[in-house]
Amino acid sequence: MSLKKNLYIIIVGCGRLGSYIANSLSGSGHGVVVIDKEESALNLLSAEYSGFRITGDAAEFNVLQQVKMDKADVVIATTQEDNLNLMIAQIAKSFFHVPKVMARVFDPKREKIYRDFDIATICPTTFAGDLFLESIILYFKTKVEGSPS
Ligand code: AMP
């Protein structure tokens, strides 16, 4: 089995999250493409960003074909709409057979649906919630017990 050294990564949505991931991956040697339906969103990419940028509606199949989703190793759906992210992730998985598909999902109740489709999810809601809870516990321990551990 030959192992590819560089991945082809498609990021759908170039807002606060997508641009953060794209900017972080830039310079990593991986091939990165970012899609956003708003041209202005692409301005969030840093001057150092060396990947491709596409203005287009990722809900349109031809846009997914245009970015050669069939060649992708990784697809990350980061729009602000859970339903759209699920749809894109499903198409990536089932139609284009992308091996690694991930999606942002705000609604914790929807995570199970994604899991049933073998789509990895990050839920910013529970993620932030858990960090806040952890911080409260740490604060309580420091305050009441006098120890941060
Ligand atoms: P943010 O919530 O700041 O991470 O931004 C989400 C991004 O997803 C925004 O820049 C939106 O323009 C983008 N977005 C939403 N719907 C679509 C779509 N159908 N196709 C491409 N990008 C989209």
CSV table of N, CA and C and ligand atoms in Angstrom, one decimal:
chain,number,residue,atom,x,y,z
A,1,MET,N,0.8,-1.2,0.0
A,1,MET,CA,0.0,0.0,0.0
A,1,MET,C,0.9,1.3,0.0
A,2,SER,N,0.6,2.2,-0.9
A,2,SER,CA,1.4,3.4,-0.9
A,2,SER,C,0.7,4.5,-0.1
A,3,LEU,N,1.5,5.1,0.7
A,3,LEU,CA,1.0,6.2,1.5
A,3,LEU,C,1.3,7.5,0.9
A,4,LYS,N,0.2,8.3,0.7
A,4,LYS,CA,0.3,9.7,0.2
A,4,LYS,C,1.0,10.6,1.2
A,5,LYS,N,1.9,11.4,0.8
A,5,LYS,CA,2.6,12.3,1.8
A,5,LYS,C,1.7,13.6,2.0
A,6,ASN,N,1.0,14.0,0.9
A,6,ASN,CA,0.2,15.2,1.0
A,6,ASN,C,-1.2,14.9,0.8
A,7,LEU,N,-2.0,15.5,1.6
A,7,LEU,CA,-3.5,15.3,1.5
A,7,LEU,C,-4.1,16.4,0.6
A,8,TYR,N,-5.2,16.1,0.0
A,8,TYR,CA,-6.0,17.1,-0.7
A,8,TYR,C,-7.2,17.4,0.2
A,9,ILE,N,-7.3,18.6,0.8
A,9,ILE,CA,-8.3,18.9,1.8
A,9,ILE,C,-9.2,20.0,1.3
A,10,ILE,N,-10.5,19.7,1.3
A,10,ILE,CA,-11.5,20.7,0.9
A,10,ILE,C,-12.2,21.3,2.1
A,11,ILE,N,-12.2,22.6,2.3
A,11,ILE,CA,-12.9,23.2,3.4
A,11,ILE,C,-14.1,24.0,2.9
A,12,VAL,N,-15.3,23.6,3.3
A,12,VAL,CA,-16.5,24.3,2.8
A,12,VAL,C,-16.9,25.4,3.9
A,13,GLY,N,-16.9,26.6,3.4
A,13,GLY,CA,-17.2,27.7,4.3
A,13,GLY,C,-15.9,28.3,4.7
A,14,CYS,N,-15.8,29.7,4.5
A,14,CYS,CA,-14.6,30.4,4.8
A,14,CYS,C,-14.9,31.5,5.8
A,15,GLY,N,-15.7,31.2,6.8
A,15,GLY,CA,-16.0,32.2,7.8
A,15,GLY,C,-15.0,32.1,8.9
A,16,ARG,N,-15.4,32.3,10.2
A,16,ARG,CA,-14.5,32.3,11.3
A,16,ARG,C,-13.8,31.0,11.5
A,17,LEU,N,-14.6,29.9,11.3
A,17,LEU,CA,-14.0,28.6,11.5
A,17,LEU,C,-13.2,28.1,10.3
A,18,GLY,N,-13.8,28.1,9.1
A,18,GLY,CA,-13.1,27.6,7.9
A,18,GLY,C,-11.8,28.3,7.6
A,19,SER,N,-11.9,29.7,7.8
A,19,SER,CA,-10.6,30.4,7.5
A,19,SER,C,-9.5,30.1,8.5
A,20,TYR,N,-10.0,29.9,9.8
A,20,TYR,CA,-9.0,29.5,10.8
A,20,TYR,C,-8.3,28.2,10.4
A,21,ILE,N,-9.1,27.2,10.0
A,21,ILE,CA,-8.5,25.9,9.6
A,21,ILE,C,-7.6,26.1,8.4
A,22,ALA,N,-8.1,26.8,7.4
A,22,ALA,CA,-7.3,27.0,6.1
A,22,ALA,C,-6.0,27.7,6.4
A,23,ASN,N,-6.1,28.8,7.2
A,23,ASN,CA,-4.9,29.6,7.5
A,23,ASN,C,-3.9,28.7,8.3
A,24,SER,N,-4.4,27.8,9.2
A,24,SER,CA,-3.5,27.0,10.0
A,24,SER,C,-2.9,25.9,9.1
A,25,LEU,N,-3.6,25.4,8.1
A,25,LEU,CA,-3.1,24.4,7.2
A,25,LEU,C,-2.1,24.9,6.2
A,26,SER,N,-2.2,26.2,5.9
A,26,SER,CA,-1.4,26.7,4.8
A,26,SER,C,0.1,26.6,5.2
A,27,GLY,N,0.8,26.2,4.2
A,27,GLY,CA,2.3,26.0,4.5
A,27,GLY,C,2.6,24.6,5.1
A,28,SER,N,1.5,23.8,5.3
A,28,SER,CA,1.8,22.5,5.8
A,28,SER,C,2.2,21.5,4.7
A,29,GLY,N,2.1,21.9,3.5
A,29,GLY,CA,2.4,21.0,2.4
A,29,GLY,C,1.2,20.3,1.8
A,30,HIS,N,0.1,20.4,2.5
A,30,HIS,CA,-1.1,19.8,1.9
A,30,HIS,C,-1.8,20.7,0.9
A,31,GLY,N,-2.5,20.1,0.0
A,31,GLY,CA,-3.3,20.9,-1.0
A,31,GLY,C,-4.6,21.3,-0.3
A,32,VAL,N,-4.8,22.6,-0.3
A,32,VAL,CA,-6.1,23.1,0.4
A,32,VAL,C,-6.9,23.9,-0.6
A,33,VAL,N,-8.2,23.6,-0.5
A,33,VAL,CA,-9.2,24.4,-1.3
A,33,VAL,C,-10.2,24.9,-0.3
A,34,VAL,N,-10.6,26.2,-0.4
A,34,VAL,CA,-11.7,26.7,0.4
A,34,VAL,C,-12.8,27.2,-0.5
A,35,ILE,N,-14.0,26.9,-0.1
A,35,ILE,CA,-15.2,27.4,-0.9
A,35,ILE,C,-16.0,28.3,0.0
A,36,ASP,N,-16.4,29.4,-0.4
A,36,ASP,CA,-17.5,30.2,0.3
A,36,ASP,C,-18.4,30.9,-0.8
A,37,LYS,N,-19.7,31.0,-0.4
A,37,LYS,CA,-20.6,31.6,-1.4
A,37,LYS,C,-20.4,33.1,-1.4
A,38,GLU,N,-19.8,33.7,-0.3
A,38,GLU,CA,-19.6,35.1,-0.2
A,38,GLU,C,-18.2,35.4,-0.5
A,39,GLU,N,-18.0,36.2,-1.6
A,39,GLU,CA,-16.6,36.5,-1.9
A,39,GLU,C,-15.8,37.2,-0.8
A,40,SER,N,-16.6,38.0,0.0
A,40,SER,CA,-15.9,38.8,1.0
A,40,SER,C,-15.4,37.9,2.1
A,41,ALA,N,-16.0,36.7,2.3
A,41,ALA,CA,-15.5,35.8,3.4
A,41,ALA,C,-14.1,35.4,3.1
A,42,LEU,N,-13.7,35.3,1.8
A,42,LEU,CA,-12.4,34.8,1.5
A,42,LEU,C,-11.3,35.8,1.9
A,43,ASN,N,-11.7,37.0,2.3
A,43,ASN,CA,-10.8,38.0,2.8
A,43,ASN,C,-10.2,37.6,4.1
A,44,LEU,N,-10.9,36.7,4.8
A,44,LEU,CA,-10.4,36.2,6.1
A,44,LEU,C,-9.2,35.3,5.9
A,45,LEU,N,-8.9,35.0,4.7
A,45,LEU,CA,-7.6,34.2,4.5
A,45,LEU,C,-6.4,35.1,4.7
A,46,SER,N,-5.4,34.6,5.3
A,46,SER,CA,-4.2,35.4,5.5
A,46,SER,C,-3.4,35.7,4.3
A,47,ALA,N,-2.5,36.6,4.3
A,47,ALA,CA,-1.7,36.9,3.2
A,47,ALA,C,-0.8,35.7,2.9
A,48,GLU,N,-0.5,34.9,3.9
A,48,GLU,CA,0.4,33.8,3.7
A,48,GLU,C,-0.4,32.6,3.1
A,49,TYR,N,-1.7,32.6,3.1
A,49,TYR,CA,-2.5,31.5,2.6
A,49,TYR,C,-2.1,31.1,1.2
A,50,SER,N,-1.7,29.9,1.0
A,50,SER,CA,-1.2,29.5,-0.4
A,50,SER,C,-2.1,28.6,-1.1
A,51,GLY,N,-3.2,28.2,-0.5
A,51,GLY,CA,-4.1,27.3,-1.2
A,51,GLY,C,-5.0,28.0,-2.2
A,52,PHE,N,-6.0,27.2,-2.7
A,52,PHE,CA,-7.0,27.7,-3.7
A,52,PHE,C,-8.2,28.3,-3.0
A,53,ARG,N,-8.8,29.2,-3.6
A,53,ARG,CA,-10.1,29.8,-3.1
A,53,ARG,C,-11.1,29.8,-4.2
A,54,ILE,N,-12.3,29.4,-3.8
A,54,ILE,CA,-13.4,29.3,-4.8
A,54,ILE,C,-14.6,30.1,-4.2
A,55,THR,N,-15.2,31.0,-5.0
A,55,THR,CA,-16.5,31.6,-4.6
A,55,THR,C,-17.6,30.8,-5.3
A,56,GLY,N,-18.4,30.2,-4.5
A,56,GLY,CA,-19.5,29.4,-5.0
A,56,GLY,C,-20.4,28.8,-3.9
A,57,ASP,N,-21.6,28.4,-4.3
A,57,ASP,CA,-22.5,27.9,-3.4
A,57,ASP,C,-22.3,26.3,-3.3
A,58,ALA,N,-21.9,25.9,-2.1
A,58,ALA,CA,-21.5,24.5,-2.0
A,58,ALA,C,-22.8,23.6,-2.0
A,59,ALA,N,-23.9,24.2,-1.9
A,59,ALA,CA,-25.2,23.4,-2.0
A,59,ALA,C,-25.4,23.0,-3.5
A,60,GLU,N,-24.6,23.6,-4.4
A,60,GLU,CA,-24.8,23.2,-5.8
A,60,GLU,C,-23.8,22.1,-6.2
A,61,PHE,N,-24.3,21.1,-6.8
A,61,PHE,CA,-23.5,19.9,-7.1
A,61,PHE,C,-22.3,20.3,-8.0
A,62,ASN,N,-22.5,21.1,-9.0
A,62,ASN,CA,-21.4,21.4,-9.9
A,62,ASN,C,-20.2,22.1,-9.2
A,63,VAL,N,-20.5,22.8,-8.1
A,63,VAL,CA,-19.4,23.5,-7.4
A,63,VAL,C,-18.6,22.4,-6.7
A,64,LEU,N,-19.2,21.4,-6.2
A,64,LEU,CA,-18.5,20.3,-5.6
A,64,LEU,C,-17.6,19.5,-6.6
A,65,GLN,N,-18.2,19.4,-7.9
A,65,GLN,CA,-17.4,18.8,-9.0
A,65,GLN,C,-16.3,19.7,-9.4
A,66,GLN,N,-16.5,21.0,-9.4
A,66,GLN,CA,-15.5,22.0,-9.8
A,66,GLN,C,-14.3,21.9,-8.9
A,67,VAL,N,-14.5,21.6,-7.6
A,67,VAL,CA,-13.3,21.5,-6.7
A,67,VAL,C,-12.7,20.1,-6.7
A,68,LYS,N,-13.3,19.3,-7.5
A,68,LYS,CA,-12.8,17.9,-7.6
A,68,LYS,C,-12.9,17.1,-6.3
A,69,MET,N,-14.1,17.1,-5.8
A,69,MET,CA,-14.3,16.4,-4.5
A,69,MET,C,-14.0,14.9,-4.6
A,70,ASP,N,-14.1,14.4,-5.8
A,70,ASP,CA,-13.8,12.9,-6.0
A,70,ASP,C,-12.3,12.6,-5.7
A,71,LYS,N,-11.5,13.7,-5.7
A,71,LYS,CA,-10.0,13.5,-5.5
A,71,LYS,C,-9.7,13.8,-4.0
A,72,ALA,N,-10.6,14.3,-3.3
A,72,ALA,CA,-10.3,14.8,-1.9
A,72,ALA,C,-10.0,13.6,-0.9
A,73,ASP,N,-9.1,13.9,-0.1
A,73,ASP,CA,-8.8,12.9,1.0
A,73,ASP,C,-9.6,13.3,2.3
A,74,VAL,N,-9.8,14.6,2.4
A,74,VAL,CA,-10.5,15.1,3.6
A,74,VAL,C,-11.5,16.2,3.1
A,75,VAL,N,-12.7,16.2,3.6
A,75,VAL,CA,-13.7,17.3,3.4
A,75,VAL,C,-14.2,17.7,4.8
A,76,ILE,N,-14.1,19.0,5.0
A,76,ILE,CA,-14.6,19.6,6.3
A,76,ILE,C,-15.7,20.6,6.0
A,77,ALA,N,-16.9,20.3,6.5
A,77,ALA,CA,-18.1,21.2,6.2
A,77,ALA,C,-18.2,22.1,7.4
A,78,THR,N,-17.9,23.4,7.2
A,78,THR,CA,-17.9,24.4,8.3
A,78,THR,C,-18.9,25.5,8.2
A,79,THR,N,-19.9,25.4,7.3
A,79,THR,CA,-20.9,26.5,7.2
A,79,THR,C,-21.6,26.6,8.6
A,80,GLN,N,-22.4,27.7,8.7
A,80,GLN,CA,-23.1,27.9,10.0
A,80,GLN,C,-24.5,27.1,10.0
A,81,GLU,N,-24.7,26.4,8.9
A,81,GLU,CA,-26.0,25.7,8.8
A,81,GLU,C,-25.8,24.2,9.0
A,82,ASP,N,-26.3,23.6,10.1
A,82,ASP,CA,-26.2,22.2,10.4
A,82,ASP,C,-26.7,21.3,9.2
A,83,ASN,N,-27.9,21.7,8.7
A,83,ASN,CA,-28.5,20.8,7.6
A,83,ASN,C,-27.6,20.8,6.4
A,84,LEU,N,-27.1,22.0,6.0
A,84,LEU,CA,-26.2,22.1,4.8
A,84,LEU,C,-24.9,21.3,5.1
A,85,ASN,N,-24.4,21.4,6.2
A,85,ASN,CA,-23.1,20.6,6.5
A,85,ASN,C,-23.4,19.1,6.4
A,86,LEU,N,-24.6,18.7,6.9
A,86,LEU,CA,-24.9,17.3,6.9
A,86,LEU,C,-25.0,16.9,5.4
A,87,MET,N,-25.7,17.7,4.6
A,87,MET,CA,-25.9,17.4,3.2
A,87,MET,C,-24.6,17.2,2.4
A,88,ILE,N,-23.7,18.2,2.6
A,88,ILE,CA,-22.4,18.2,2.0
A,88,ILE,C,-21.6,17.0,2.4
A,89,ALA,N,-21.6,16.8,3.7
A,89,ALA,CA,-20.9,15.6,4.3
A,89,ALA,C,-21.4,14.3,3.7
A,90,GLN,N,-22.7,14.2,3.6
A,90,GLN,CA,-23.3,12.9,3.0
A,90,GLN,C,-22.9,12.7,1.6
A,91,ILE,N,-22.9,13.8,0.8
A,91,ILE,CA,-22.5,13.7,-0.6
A,91,ILE,C,-21.1,13.4,-0.7
A,92,ALA,N,-20.2,14.0,0.1
A,92,ALA,CA,-18.8,13.7,0.1
A,92,ALA,C,-18.6,12.2,0.4
A,93,LYS,N,-19.3,11.7,1.4
A,93,LYS,CA,-19.1,10.3,1.8
A,93,LYS,C,-19.6,9.3,0.8
A,94,SER,N,-20.9,9.5,0.5
A,94,SER,CA,-21.6,8.5,-0.3
A,94,SER,C,-21.4,8.6,-1.8
A,95,PHE,N,-21.3,9.8,-2.3
A,95,PHE,CA,-21.2,10.0,-3.8
A,95,PHE,C,-19.8,10.0,-4.2
A,96,PHE,N,-19.0,10.9,-3.5
A,96,PHE,CA,-17.6,11.0,-3.9
A,96,PHE,C,-16.6,10.1,-3.2
A,97,HIS,N,-17.1,9.3,-2.2
A,97,HIS,CA,-16.3,8.4,-1.5
A,97,HIS,C,-15.1,9.0,-0.9
A,98,VAL,N,-15.2,10.1,-0.3
A,98,VAL,CA,-14.1,10.8,0.4
A,98,VAL,C,-13.8,10.0,1.7
A,99,PRO,N,-12.6,9.6,2.0
A,99,PRO,CA,-12.3,8.8,3.1
A,99,PRO,C,-12.5,9.4,4.5
A,100,LYS,N,-12.2,10.7,4.6
A,100,LYS,CA,-12.3,11.4,5.9
A,100,LYS,C,-13.3,12.6,5.7
A,101,VAL,N,-14.4,12.5,6.3
A,101,VAL,CA,-15.4,13.6,6.2
A,101,VAL,C,-15.8,14.1,7.6
A,102,MET,N,-15.7,15.4,7.8
A,102,MET,CA,-16.0,16.0,9.1
A,102,MET,C,-16.9,17.2,9.0
A,103,ALA,N,-17.7,17.4,10.0
A,103,ALA,CA,-18.7,18.5,9.9
A,103,ALA,C,-18.9,19.2,11.2
A,104,ARG,N,-19.1,20.5,11.1
A,104,ARG,CA,-19.5,21.3,12.3
A,104,ARG,C,-21.0,21.1,12.5
A,105,VAL,N,-21.4,20.8,13.8
A,105,VAL,CA,-22.8,20.7,14.1
A,105,VAL,C,-23.1,21.5,15.4
A,106,PHE,N,-23.9,22.5,15.3
A,106,PHE,CA,-24.2,23.3,16.5
A,106,PHE,C,-25.2,22.6,17.4
A,107,ASP,N,-26.1,21.8,16.8
A,107,ASP,CA,-27.2,21.2,17.6
A,107,ASP,C,-26.7,19.8,18.1
A,108,PRO,N,-26.5,19.7,19.5
A,108,PRO,CA,-26.0,18.4,20.0
A,108,PRO,C,-26.9,17.3,19.7
A,109,LYS,N,-28.2,17.6,19.5
A,109,LYS,CA,-29.2,16.5,19.2
A,109,LYS,C,-29.0,15.9,17.8
A,110,ARG,N,-28.4,16.6,17.0
A,110,ARG,CA,-28.2,16.1,15.6
A,110,ARG,C,-26.9,15.2,15.5
A,111,GLU,N,-26.1,15.3,16.5
A,111,GLU,CA,-24.8,14.5,16.3
A,111,GLU,C,-25.0,13.1,16.0
A,112,LYS,N,-26.1,12.5,16.6
A,112,LYS,CA,-26.3,11.0,16.3
A,112,LYS,C,-26.6,10.7,14.9
A,113,ILE,N,-27.3,11.6,14.2
A,113,ILE,CA,-27.6,11.4,12.8
A,113,ILE,C,-26.3,11.4,12.0
A,114,TYR,N,-25.4,12.3,12.3
A,114,TYR,CA,-24.1,12.4,11.6
A,114,TYR,C,-23.3,11.1,11.9
A,115,ARG,N,-23.3,10.6,13.1
A,115,ARG,CA,-22.6,9.4,13.5
A,115,ARG,C,-23.1,8.2,12.7
A,116,ASP,N,-24.5,8.2,12.5
A,116,ASP,CA,-25.1,7.1,11.7
A,116,ASP,C,-24.6,7.0,10.3
A,117,PHE,N,-24.2,8.2,9.8
A,117,PHE,CA,-23.7,8.3,8.4
A,117,PHE,C,-22.2,8.2,8.4
A,118,ASP,N,-21.5,7.9,9.5
A,118,ASP,CA,-20.1,7.8,9.6
A,118,ASP,C,-19.4,9.1,9.3
A,119,ILE,N,-20.0,10.2,9.8
A,119,ILE,CA,-19.4,11.5,9.6
A,119,ILE,C,-18.9,12.0,11.0
A,120,ALA,N,-17.6,12.3,11.0
A,120,ALA,CA,-17.1,12.8,12.3
A,120,ALA,C,-17.6,14.2,12.5
A,121,THR,N,-17.9,14.5,13.8
A,121,THR,CA,-18.5,15.9,14.0
A,121,THR,C,-17.7,16.6,15.1
A,122,ILE,N,-17.7,17.9,15.0
A,122,ILE,CA,-17.3,18.7,16.2
A,122,ILE,C,-18.5,19.6,16.5
A,123,CYS,N,-19.0,19.5,17.7
A,123,CYS,CA,-20.1,20.3,18.2
A,123,CYS,C,-19.6,21.5,19.0
A,124,PRO,N,-19.5,22.7,18.5
A,124,PRO,CA,-18.9,23.8,19.3
A,124,PRO,C,-19.7,24.1,20.5
A,125,THR,N,-21.0,23.7,20.5
A,125,THR,CA,-21.9,24.0,21.6
A,125,THR,C,-21.5,23.2,22.8
A,126,THR,N,-21.3,21.8,22.6
A,126,THR,CA,-21.0,21.0,23.8
A,126,THR,C,-19.5,21.2,24.1
A,127,PHE,N,-18.7,21.5,23.1
A,127,PHE,CA,-17.2,21.7,23.3
A,127,PHE,C,-17.0,22.9,24.2
A,128,ALA,N,-17.7,24.0,23.9
A,128,ALA,CA,-17.6,25.2,24.7
A,128,ALA,C,-18.2,25.0,26.1
A,129,GLY,N,-19.4,24.3,26.1
A,129,GLY,CA,-20.1,24.0,27.4
A,129,GLY,C,-19.2,23.2,28.3
A,130,ASP,N,-18.5,22.2,27.8
A,130,ASP,CA,-17.6,21.3,28.6
A,130,ASP,C,-16.5,22.2,29.2
A,131,LEU,N,-15.9,23.1,28.4
A,131,LEU,CA,-14.8,23.9,28.8
A,131,LEU,C,-15.2,24.9,29.9
A,132,PHE,N,-16.4,25.4,29.8
A,132,PHE,CA,-17.0,26.3,30.8
A,132,PHE,C,-17.2,25.5,32.1
A,133,LEU,N,-17.7,24.3,32.0
A,133,LEU,CA,-18.0,23.5,33.2
A,133,LEU,C,-16.7,23.2,33.9
A,134,GLU,N,-15.7,22.8,33.1
A,134,GLU,CA,-14.4,22.5,33.6
A,134,GLU,C,-13.8,23.7,34.4
A,135,SER,N,-14.0,24.8,33.8
A,135,SER,CA,-13.5,26.1,34.4
A,135,SER,C,-14.1,26.4,35.7
A,136,ILE,N,-15.5,26.1,35.8
A,136,ILE,CA,-16.2,26.3,37.0
A,136,ILE,C,-15.7,25.4,38.1
A,137,ILE,N,-15.5,24.1,37.7
A,137,ILE,CA,-15.0,23.1,38.7
A,137,ILE,C,-13.6,23.5,39.2
A,138,LEU,N,-12.8,24.0,38.3
A,138,LEU,CA,-11.4,24.4,38.7
A,138,LEU,C,-11.5,25.6,39.7
A,139,TYR,N,-12.4,26.6,39.3
A,139,TYR,CA,-12.5,27.8,40.1
A,139,TYR,C,-13.0,27.4,41.5
A,140,PHE,N,-14.0,26.4,41.6
A,140,PHE,CA,-14.6,26.0,42.8
A,140,PHE,C,-13.5,25.4,43.7
A,141,LYS,N,-12.7,24.5,43.0
A,141,LYS,CA,-11.6,23.8,43.8
A,141,LYS,C,-10.6,24.8,44.4
A,142,THR,N,-10.3,25.8,43.5
A,142,THR,CA,-9.3,26.8,44.0
A,142,THR,C,-9.8,27.6,45.1
A,143,LYS,N,-11.1,28.0,45.0
A,143,LYS,CA,-11.7,28.9,46.0
A,143,LYS,C,-12.0,28.2,47.3
A,144,VAL,N,-12.6,27.0,47.2
A,144,VAL,CA,-13.1,26.3,48.4
A,144,VAL,C,-12.0,25.4,49.0
A,145,GLU,N,-11.4,24.7,48.1
A,145,GLU,CA,-10.4,23.7,48.6
A,145,GLU,C,-9.0,24.3,48.7
A,146,GLY,N,-8.8,25.4,48.0
A,146,GLY,CA,-7.5,26.1,48.0
A,146,GLY,C,-6.4,25.4,47.2
A,147,SER,N,-6.9,24.4,46.3
A,147,SER,CA,-5.9,23.7,45.5
A,147,SER,C,-6.5,23.7,44.1
A,148,PRO,N,-5.6,24.0,43.1
A,148,PRO,CA,-6.1,24.0,41.7
A,148,PRO,C,-6.2,22.7,41.0
A,149,SER,N,-5.7,21.6,41.7
A,149,SER,CA,-5.7,20.3,41.0
A,149,SER,C,-7.0,19.5,41.2
B,1,AMP,P1,-18.7,31.2,10.3
B,1,AMP,O1,-19.9,30.8,11.0
B,1,AMP,O2,-18.2,32.6,10.6
B,1,AMP,O3,-17.6,30.1,10.4
B,1,AMP,O4,-19.0,31.3,8.7
B,1,AMP,C1,-19.6,30.3,8.0
B,1,AMP,C2,-19.4,30.5,6.5
B,1,AMP,O5,-20.1,29.6,5.7
B,1,AMP,C3,-19.8,31.9,6.0
B,1,AMP,O6,-18.7,32.6,5.5
B,1,AMP,C4,-20.8,31.6,4.9
B,1,AMP,O7,-20.8,32.5,3.8
B,1,AMP,C5,-20.4,30.2,4.5
B,1,AMP,N1,-21.5,29.5,3.8
B,1,AMP,C6,-22.8,29.4,4.2
B,1,AMP,N2,-23.5,28.7,3.3
B,1,AMP,C7,-22.7,28.4,2.3
B,1,AMP,C8,-22.8,27.7,1.1
B,1,AMP,N3,-24.0,27.2,0.7
B,1,AMP,N4,-21.8,27.5,0.3
B,1,AMP,C9,-20.5,28.0,0.7
B,1,AMP,N5,-20.3,28.7,1.8
B,1,AMP,C10,-21.4,28.9,2.6
